Amino acid sequence: MKEYTPREFLVREDPDALKTIKPLQVFDDLFYCGNKLLGFWILKTSDGLVLFDSGDLTDGWDQWLLPALQEFGLEKEPVRMLFLTHGHFDHYLGARGVWEKTGCDIALSEADTAFMMWSVDNRDKAPVYPPVTRLLKDGEDLVFGDHTVHVLFAPGHTPGCLNYSFTVHDGEEEHRVIMAGGYGIFGPGHYPGGPYPYGVNWAVEQAFTFAASMAKTWEYVKETGCDVYLNPHPHLCRALEYAAENETREPGAPHGLVIGKEGVRKWLAERFEASLKLAQEYTDIQREYQDE
Ligand SMILES: [Zn+2]
């Protein structure tokens, strides 16, 4: 039986998964464009636009971003920075084109700037790397007018994977987003499109690291009261369904993406438990090797 990568599986389930969707306004100051699986998140600040991730099209600027900016009347706003959550091709391939058009800063961790280039996860993909012009530090805050982007290192999905936190607005209400950069936990038996290439020791370490990152993220969420969970892949946080609902929402009705601290905790706890379960599974494989 043919093994499908998660993406192939999703496309089999939903043939429209990779079709460009109508750009969405998710909050008053947050927009999304791309397809159902990946694309750009656009935060509008009083000092221009800040982007998160860039999808997997090298011409994403023409196909997705520019049409979306025009749709929302944002095409004259300067693009200040493109934050990458991590160094996987489906997050960075559109970034170089945006940099060429706008000259914006491209921000990523040092670990994933290296990972982007050495990782076989990105094999067979056009190596259209963006220049990383801003290496991020754990815990730093970057200010863009009336918005601040907080950087939270959350390794495990990749060695330098990042979470970001920032406020969004819904009428008079302000909410705090935690955008969790990584979702999948990789190891033997869990690797898209082939055998896991990095060896079981690395898989065990990364799975434990992932769990620790979720616990650390929860500490941050508790402290700051994040009440919105976003994943850069919109289908992993039901963002598109909620954004569609939002378009016909009655005044005063709740926003589906505002799930409160407890709602965010559930998303993080689910990943925490999944990563520990896989750490155990990979540890068992490790033990088998050692017993031989
Ligand atoms: Zn990834």
mmCIF file of C-alpha atoms and ligand atoms in Angstrom:
data_model
loop_
_atom_site.group_PDB
_atom_site.id
_atom_site.type_symbol
_atom_site.label_atom_id
_atom_site.label_comp_id
_atom_site.label_asym_id
_atom_site.label_seq_id
_atom_site.Cartn_x
_atom_site.Cartn_y
_atom_site.Cartn_z
ATOM 1 C CA MET A 1 0.000 0.000 0.000
ATOM 2 C CA LYS A 2 1.247 3.442 -0.867
ATOM 3 C CA GLU A 3 2.111 5.573 2.137
ATOM 4 C CA TYR A 4 0.772 9.072 1.924
ATOM 5 C CA THR A 5 2.433 12.088 3.439
ATOM 6 C CA PRO A 6 0.064 14.073 5.677
ATOM 7 C CA ARG A 7 -0.305 16.634 2.920
ATOM 8 C CA GLU A 8 -1.143 14.037 0.246
ATOM 9 C CA PHE A 9 -3.646 12.553 2.651
ATOM 10 C CA LEU A 10 -5.333 15.911 3.206
ATOM 11 C CA VAL A 11 -5.496 16.520 -0.525
ATOM 12 C CA ARG A 12 -7.070 13.084 -0.995
ATOM 13 C CA GLU A 13 -9.651 13.932 1.670
ATOM 14 C CA ASP A 14 -10.242 17.398 0.260
ATOM 15 C CA PRO A 15 -9.177 17.911 -3.386
ATOM 16 C CA ASP A 16 -9.519 21.674 -2.882
ATOM 17 C CA ALA A 17 -6.973 21.768 -0.043
ATOM 18 C CA LEU A 18 -4.240 23.306 -2.204
ATOM 19 C CA LYS A 19 -6.469 25.712 -4.119
ATOM 20 C CA THR A 20 -6.039 29.388 -3.387
ATOM 21 C CA ILE A 21 -8.814 30.613 -1.117
ATOM 22 C CA LYS A 22 -10.364 34.061 -0.884
ATOM 23 C CA PRO A 23 -8.160 36.107 1.496
ATOM 24 C CA LEU A 24 -9.664 36.299 4.965
ATOM 25 C CA GLN A 25 -9.897 38.953 7.613
ATOM 26 C CA VAL A 26 -9.465 36.994 10.830
ATOM 27 C CA PHE A 27 -9.469 39.932 13.283
ATOM 28 C CA ASP A 28 -9.644 43.705 12.710
ATOM 29 C CA ASP A 29 -5.850 43.749 12.336
ATOM 30 C CA LEU A 30 -5.076 40.162 11.253
ATOM 31 C CA PHE A 31 -5.506 38.684 7.795
ATOM 32 C CA TYR A 32 -4.700 35.399 6.070
ATOM 33 C CA CYS A 33 -4.052 34.483 2.464
ATOM 34 C CA GLY A 34 -2.960 31.262 0.787
ATOM 35 C CA ASN A 35 -4.708 27.917 0.613
ATOM 36 C CA LYS A 36 -6.345 25.832 3.323
ATOM 37 C CA LEU A 37 -3.020 24.354 4.436
ATOM 38 C CA LEU A 38 -0.515 27.185 4.286
ATOM 39 C CA GLY A 39 0.081 30.776 3.370
ATOM 40 C CA PHE A 40 0.804 34.198 4.883
ATOM 41 C CA TRP A 41 -0.533 35.744 8.098
ATOM 42 C CA ILE A 42 -0.653 39.540 7.882
ATOM 43 C CA LEU A 43 -0.681 41.751 10.982
ATOM 44 C CA LYS A 44 -1.540 45.398 10.376
ATOM 45 C CA THR A 45 0.198 47.756 12.774
ATOM 46 C CA SER A 46 0.375 51.567 12.977
ATOM 47 C CA ASP A 47 3.895 51.215 11.559
ATOM 48 C CA GLY A 48 3.196 49.026 8.532
ATOM 49 C CA LEU A 49 2.700 45.318 8.015
ATOM 50 C CA VAL A 50 4.263 42.367 9.779
ATOM 51 C CA LEU A 51 4.022 38.935 8.159
ATOM 52 C CA PHE A 52 4.216 35.452 9.644
ATOM 53 C CA ASP A 53 5.411 32.639 7.364
ATOM 54 C CA SER A 54 5.175 32.681 3.613
ATOM 55 C CA GLY A 55 3.770 29.416 2.250
ATOM 56 C CA ASP A 56 5.444 27.088 -0.233
ATOM 57 C CA LEU A 57 5.122 29.027 -3.492
ATOM 58 C CA THR A 58 8.247 30.814 -4.669
ATOM 59 C CA ASP A 59 5.911 33.304 -6.389
ATOM 60 C CA GLY A 60 3.676 33.606 -3.322
ATOM 61 C CA TRP A 61 3.969 37.391 -3.512
ATOM 62 C CA ASP A 62 2.166 37.448 -6.893
ATOM 63 C CA GLN A 63 -0.173 34.542 -6.290
ATOM 64 C CA TRP A 64 -1.272 35.214 -2.734
ATOM 65 C CA LEU A 65 0.134 38.205 -0.909
ATOM 66 C CA LEU A 66 -0.276 41.088 -3.357
ATOM 67 C CA PRO A 67 -3.886 40.157 -4.277
ATOM 68 C CA ALA A 68 -4.719 39.929 -0.561
ATOM 69 C CA LEU A 69 -3.127 43.297 0.221
ATOM 70 C CA GLN A 70 -5.106 44.843 -2.652
ATOM 71 C CA GLU A 71 -8.318 43.224 -1.472
ATOM 72 C CA PHE A 72 -7.943 44.788 1.976
ATOM 73 C CA GLY A 73 -6.523 48.119 0.752
ATOM 74 C CA LEU A 74 -3.141 47.423 2.382
ATOM 75 C CA GLU A 75 -0.962 47.506 -0.744
ATOM 76 C CA LYS A 76 0.502 50.910 0.114
ATOM 77 C CA GLU A 77 1.535 49.858 3.627
ATOM 78 C CA PRO A 78 5.251 49.166 4.042
ATOM 79 C CA VAL A 79 6.123 45.558 4.895
ATOM 80 C CA ARG A 80 8.405 45.805 7.941
ATOM 81 C CA MET A 81 9.267 42.229 8.770
ATOM 82 C CA LEU A 82 8.497 38.657 7.782
ATOM 83 C CA PHE A 83 8.752 36.344 10.796
ATOM 84 C CA LEU A 84 9.364 32.704 9.934
ATOM 85 C CA THR A 85 8.207 30.190 12.527
ATOM 86 C CA HIS A 86 10.761 27.596 11.391
ATOM 87 C CA GLY A 87 12.991 26.414 8.586
ATOM 88 C CA HIS A 88 10.679 24.067 6.694
ATOM 89 C CA PHE A 89 10.126 24.759 2.994
ATOM 90 C CA ASP A 90 6.361 25.097 3.337
ATOM 91 C CA HIS A 91 6.965 28.119 5.593
ATOM 92 C CA TYR A 92 9.894 29.874 3.885
ATOM 93 C CA LEU A 93 9.611 29.299 0.117
ATOM 94 C CA GLY A 94 7.590 32.479 -0.466
ATOM 95 C CA ALA A 95 9.917 34.624 1.655
ATOM 96 C CA ARG A 96 12.642 35.426 -0.827
ATOM 97 C CA GLY A 97 10.135 36.865 -3.313
ATOM 98 C CA VAL A 98 8.659 39.096 -0.610
ATOM 99 C CA TRP A 99 12.127 40.283 0.371
ATOM 100 C CA GLU A 100 12.921 41.092 -3.283
ATOM 101 C CA LYS A 101 9.699 43.097 -3.671
ATOM 102 C CA THR A 102 9.698 44.921 -0.340
ATOM 103 C CA GLY A 103 13.189 44.752 1.160
ATOM 104 C CA CYS A 104 11.605 43.763 4.470
ATOM 105 C CA ASP A 105 13.591 42.102 7.219
ATOM 106 C CA ILE A 106 13.357 38.315 7.356
ATOM 107 C CA ALA A 107 13.475 37.048 10.937
ATOM 108 C CA LEU A 108 14.267 33.558 12.219
ATOM 109 C CA SER A 109 16.279 31.837 14.938
ATOM 110 C CA GLU A 110 19.936 31.121 14.296
ATOM 111 C CA ALA A 111 19.392 27.375 14.756
ATOM 112 C CA ASP A 112 16.688 27.221 12.100
ATOM 113 C CA THR A 113 18.537 29.497 9.706
ATOM 114 C CA ALA A 114 21.150 26.730 9.643
ATOM 115 C CA PHE A 115 18.552 23.950 9.700
ATOM 116 C CA MET A 116 16.793 25.479 6.682
ATOM 117 C CA MET A 117 19.903 24.848 4.624
ATOM 118 C CA TRP A 118 21.257 21.553 5.941
ATOM 119 C CA SER A 119 18.047 19.674 6.637
ATOM 120 C CA VAL A 120 17.028 16.872 4.283
ATOM 121 C CA ASP A 121 13.456 17.806 5.252
ATOM 122 C CA ASN A 122 13.836 20.404 2.539
ATOM 123 C CA ARG A 123 15.322 17.998 -0.022
ATOM 124 C CA ASP A 124 13.899 17.993 -3.534
ATOM 125 C CA LYS A 125 12.470 21.445 -2.886
ATOM 126 C CA ALA A 126 13.750 24.351 -4.902
ATOM 127 C CA PRO A 127 16.394 25.771 -2.579
ATOM 128 C CA VAL A 128 15.064 29.302 -2.747
ATOM 129 C CA TYR A 129 16.284 30.427 0.634
ATOM 130 C CA PRO A 130 15.430 33.865 1.918
ATOM 131 C CA PRO A 131 18.254 35.934 3.346
ATOM 132 C CA VAL A 132 17.740 35.986 7.113
ATOM 133 C CA THR A 133 18.426 39.596 8.085
ATOM 134 C CA ARG A 134 17.280 39.448 11.698
ATOM 135 C CA LEU A 135 18.380 36.610 13.992
ATOM 136 C CA LEU A 136 15.914 36.385 16.854
ATOM 137 C CA LYS A 137 16.645 35.808 20.524
ATOM 138 C CA ASP A 138 14.448 33.926 22.952
ATOM 139 C CA GLY A 139 12.163 36.246 24.918
ATOM 140 C CA GLU A 140 12.785 39.412 22.936
ATOM 141 C CA ASP A 141 10.087 41.909 22.018
ATOM 142 C CA LEU A 142 10.024 43.672 18.642
ATOM 143 C CA VAL A 143 7.916 46.811 18.500
ATOM 144 C CA PHE A 144 6.005 47.889 15.376
ATOM 145 C CA GLY A 145 4.025 51.029 16.218
ATOM 146 C CA ASP A 146 1.027 49.963 18.303
ATOM 147 C CA HIS A 147 1.904 46.232 18.167
ATOM 148 C CA THR A 148 4.664 44.220 19.805
ATOM 149 C CA VAL A 149 5.758 40.764 18.683
ATOM 150 C CA HIS A 150 7.109 38.581 21.477
ATOM 151 C CA VAL A 151 9.514 35.795 20.482
ATOM 152 C CA LEU A 152 9.373 32.479 22.322
ATOM 153 C CA PHE A 153 11.784 29.719 21.363
ATOM 154 C CA ALA A 154 9.899 26.419 21.205
ATOM 155 C CA PRO A 155 12.202 23.796 19.683
ATOM 156 C CA GLY A 156 11.229 20.176 19.029
ATOM 157 C CA HIS A 157 9.451 20.259 15.666
ATOM 158 C CA THR A 158 12.716 21.683 14.337
ATOM 159 C CA PRO A 159 15.795 22.587 16.421
ATOM 160 C CA GLY A 160 15.065 26.324 16.297
ATOM 161 C CA CYS A 161 11.289 26.440 15.981
ATOM 162 C CA LEU A 162 9.603 29.606 17.267
ATOM 163 C CA ASN A 163 6.319 30.671 18.780
ATOM 164 C CA TYR A 164 5.163 34.258 18.478
ATOM 165 C CA SER A 165 2.759 36.264 20.604
ATOM 166 C CA PHE A 166 1.035 39.543 19.754
ATOM 167 C CA THR A 167 -2.270 41.295 20.354
ATOM 168 C CA VAL A 168 -5.169 41.441 17.903
ATOM 169 C CA HIS A 169 -8.349 43.464 18.033
ATOM 170 C CA ASP A 170 -12.022 42.673 17.619
ATOM 171 C CA GLY A 171 -13.949 45.931 17.833
ATOM 172 C CA GLU A 172 -13.325 47.306 21.318
ATOM 173 C CA GLU A 173 -11.804 44.052 22.548
ATOM 174 C CA GLU A 174 -8.118 43.225 22.649
ATOM 175 C CA HIS A 175 -6.955 39.614 22.571
ATOM 176 C CA ARG A 176 -3.549 37.992 22.845
ATOM 177 C CA VAL A 177 -2.494 35.394 20.270
ATOM 178 C CA ILE A 178 -0.026 32.598 20.767
ATOM 179 C CA MET A 179 1.081 31.374 17.347
ATOM 180 C CA ALA A 180 2.630 27.939 17.845
ATOM 181 C CA GLY A 181 5.194 27.380 15.112
ATOM 182 C CA GLY A 182 5.550 23.601 15.188
ATOM 183 C CA TYR A 183 3.000 20.820 15.270
ATOM 184 C CA GLY A 184 4.376 17.482 14.054
ATOM 185 C CA ILE A 185 6.705 15.320 16.168
ATOM 186 C CA PHE A 186 9.019 13.311 13.966
ATOM 187 C CA GLY A 187 10.837 10.028 14.392
ATOM 188 C CA PRO A 188 10.869 6.449 13.102
ATOM 189 C CA GLY A 189 7.427 5.795 11.606
ATOM 190 C CA HIS A 190 6.506 9.467 11.733
ATOM 191 C CA TYR A 191 8.186 11.259 8.901
ATOM 192 C CA PRO A 192 6.500 12.574 5.747
ATOM 193 C CA GLY A 193 7.263 10.601 2.615
ATOM 194 C CA GLY A 194 9.935 8.141 3.714
ATOM 195 C CA PRO A 195 12.118 6.684 6.461
ATOM 196 C CA TYR A 196 13.165 9.000 9.282
ATOM 197 C CA PRO A 197 16.670 10.195 8.376
ATOM 198 C CA TYR A 198 18.196 11.508 11.619
ATOM 199 C CA GLY A 199 18.457 8.426 13.826
ATOM 200 C CA VAL A 200 16.473 7.423 16.863
ATOM 201 C CA ASN A 201 18.589 9.273 19.465
ATOM 202 C CA TRP A 202 17.793 12.583 17.832
ATOM 203 C CA ALA A 203 14.083 11.629 17.618
ATOM 204 C CA VAL A 204 13.949 10.912 21.374
ATOM 205 C CA GLU A 205 15.702 14.157 22.205
ATOM 206 C CA GLN A 206 13.502 16.238 19.927
ATOM 207 C CA ALA A 207 10.292 14.661 21.256
ATOM 208 C CA PHE A 208 11.284 15.485 24.868
ATOM 209 C CA THR A 209 12.357 18.949 23.768
ATOM 210 C CA PHE A 210 8.952 19.420 22.142
ATOM 211 C CA ALA A 211 7.201 18.521 25.412
ATOM 212 C CA ALA A 212 9.395 20.976 27.330
ATOM 213 C CA SER A 213 8.562 23.679 24.780
ATOM 214 C CA MET A 214 4.839 23.131 25.315
ATOM 215 C CA ALA A 215 5.268 23.429 29.093
ATOM 216 C CA LYS A 216 7.298 26.609 28.635
ATOM 217 C CA THR A 217 4.676 28.023 26.269
ATOM 218 C CA TRP A 218 1.972 27.278 28.826
ATOM 219 C CA GLU A 219 3.925 29.275 31.458
ATOM 220 C CA TYR A 220 3.935 32.212 29.052
ATOM 221 C CA VAL A 221 0.229 31.805 28.199
ATOM 222 C CA LYS A 222 -0.650 31.715 31.927
ATOM 223 C CA GLU A 223 1.396 34.793 32.669
ATOM 224 C CA THR A 224 0.145 36.928 29.784
ATOM 225 C CA GLY A 225 -3.381 35.544 29.351
ATOM 226 C CA CYS A 226 -3.186 34.460 25.711
ATOM 227 C CA ASP A 227 -6.740 33.655 24.657
ATOM 228 C CA VAL A 228 -6.258 32.906 20.945
ATOM 229 C CA TYR A 229 -4.329 29.902 19.607
ATOM 230 C CA LEU A 230 -3.067 30.047 16.055
ATOM 231 C CA ASN A 231 -1.064 27.553 14.074
ATOM 232 C CA PRO A 232 0.595 28.818 10.898
ATOM 233 C CA HIS A 233 -1.260 25.967 9.143
ATOM 234 C CA PRO A 234 -4.831 27.259 9.357
ATOM 235 C CA HIS A 235 -6.407 23.795 9.105
ATOM 236 C CA LEU A 236 -4.639 22.853 12.350
ATOM 237 C CA CYS A 237 -6.436 25.523 14.371
ATOM 238 C CA ARG A 238 -9.746 25.713 12.468
ATOM 239 C CA ALA A 239 -8.900 29.329 11.651
ATOM 240 C CA LEU A 240 -10.642 29.343 8.293
ATOM 241 C CA GLU A 241 -13.898 27.959 9.635
ATOM 242 C CA TYR A 242 -13.946 30.590 12.373
ATOM 243 C CA ALA A 243 -12.971 33.392 10.009
ATOM 244 C CA ALA A 244 -15.818 32.376 7.649
ATOM 245 C CA GLU A 245 -18.252 32.330 10.588
ATOM 246 C CA ASN A 246 -16.944 35.715 11.538
ATOM 247 C CA GLU A 247 -18.071 37.251 8.267
ATOM 248 C CA THR A 248 -21.718 36.642 9.113
ATOM 249 C CA ARG A 249 -21.402 37.058 12.891
ATOM 250 C CA GLU A 250 -24.097 39.062 14.671
ATOM 251 C CA PRO A 251 -22.820 42.171 16.459
ATOM 252 C CA GLY A 252 -21.764 41.252 19.984
ATOM 253 C CA ALA A 253 -21.613 37.493 19.281
ATOM 254 C CA PRO A 254 -18.382 35.781 20.409
ATOM 255 C CA HIS A 255 -15.451 35.271 18.024
ATOM 256 C CA GLY A 256 -14.826 31.534 17.550
ATOM 257 C CA LEU A 257 -11.051 31.877 17.755
ATOM 258 C CA VAL A 258 -11.219 33.532 21.168
ATOM 259 C CA ILE A 259 -11.059 30.385 23.296
ATOM 260 C CA GLY A 260 -9.624 31.748 26.547
ATOM 261 C CA LYS A 261 -6.555 30.606 28.442
ATOM 262 C CA GLU A 262 -8.152 27.230 29.163
ATOM 263 C CA GLY A 263 -8.880 26.681 25.474
ATOM 264 C CA VAL A 264 -5.252 27.482 24.614
ATOM 265 C CA ARG A 265 -4.074 25.132 27.380
ATOM 266 C CA LYS A 266 -5.968 22.254 25.734
ATOM 267 C CA TRP A 267 -4.175 22.761 22.420
ATOM 268 C CA LEU A 268 -0.790 22.851 24.175
ATOM 269 C CA ALA A 269 -1.632 19.922 26.461
ATOM 270 C CA GLU A 270 -2.631 17.789 23.487
ATOM 271 C CA ARG A 271 0.790 18.372 21.867
ATOM 272 C CA PHE A 272 2.555 17.902 25.223
ATOM 273 C CA GLU A 273 0.952 14.492 25.664
ATOM 274 C CA ALA A 274 1.506 13.506 22.019
ATOM 275 C CA SER A 275 5.208 14.358 22.255
ATOM 276 C CA LEU A 276 5.734 12.422 25.502
ATOM 277 C CA LYS A 277 3.918 9.416 24.043
ATOM 278 C CA LEU A 278 6.197 9.500 21.006
ATOM 279 C CA ALA A 279 9.280 10.074 23.178
ATOM 280 C CA GLN A 280 8.347 6.830 24.945
ATOM 281 C CA GLU A 281 7.760 5.038 21.643
ATOM 282 C CA TYR A 282 11.127 6.174 20.269
ATOM 283 C CA THR A 283 12.823 5.312 23.571
ATOM 284 C CA ASP A 284 11.489 1.757 23.223
ATOM 285 C CA ILE A 285 12.979 1.558 19.723
ATOM 286 C CA GLN A 286 16.245 2.923 21.108
ATOM 287 C CA ARG A 287 16.249 0.196 23.759
ATOM 288 C CA GLU A 288 15.700 -2.493 21.103
ATOM 289 C CA TYR A 289 18.792 -1.271 19.290
ATOM 290 C CA GLN A 290 20.824 -1.350 22.486
ATOM 291 C CA ASP A 291 19.613 -4.864 23.366
ATOM 292 C CA GLU A 292 20.848 -6.299 20.059
HETATM 293 ZN ZN ZN B 1 7.328 22.190 9.803
#
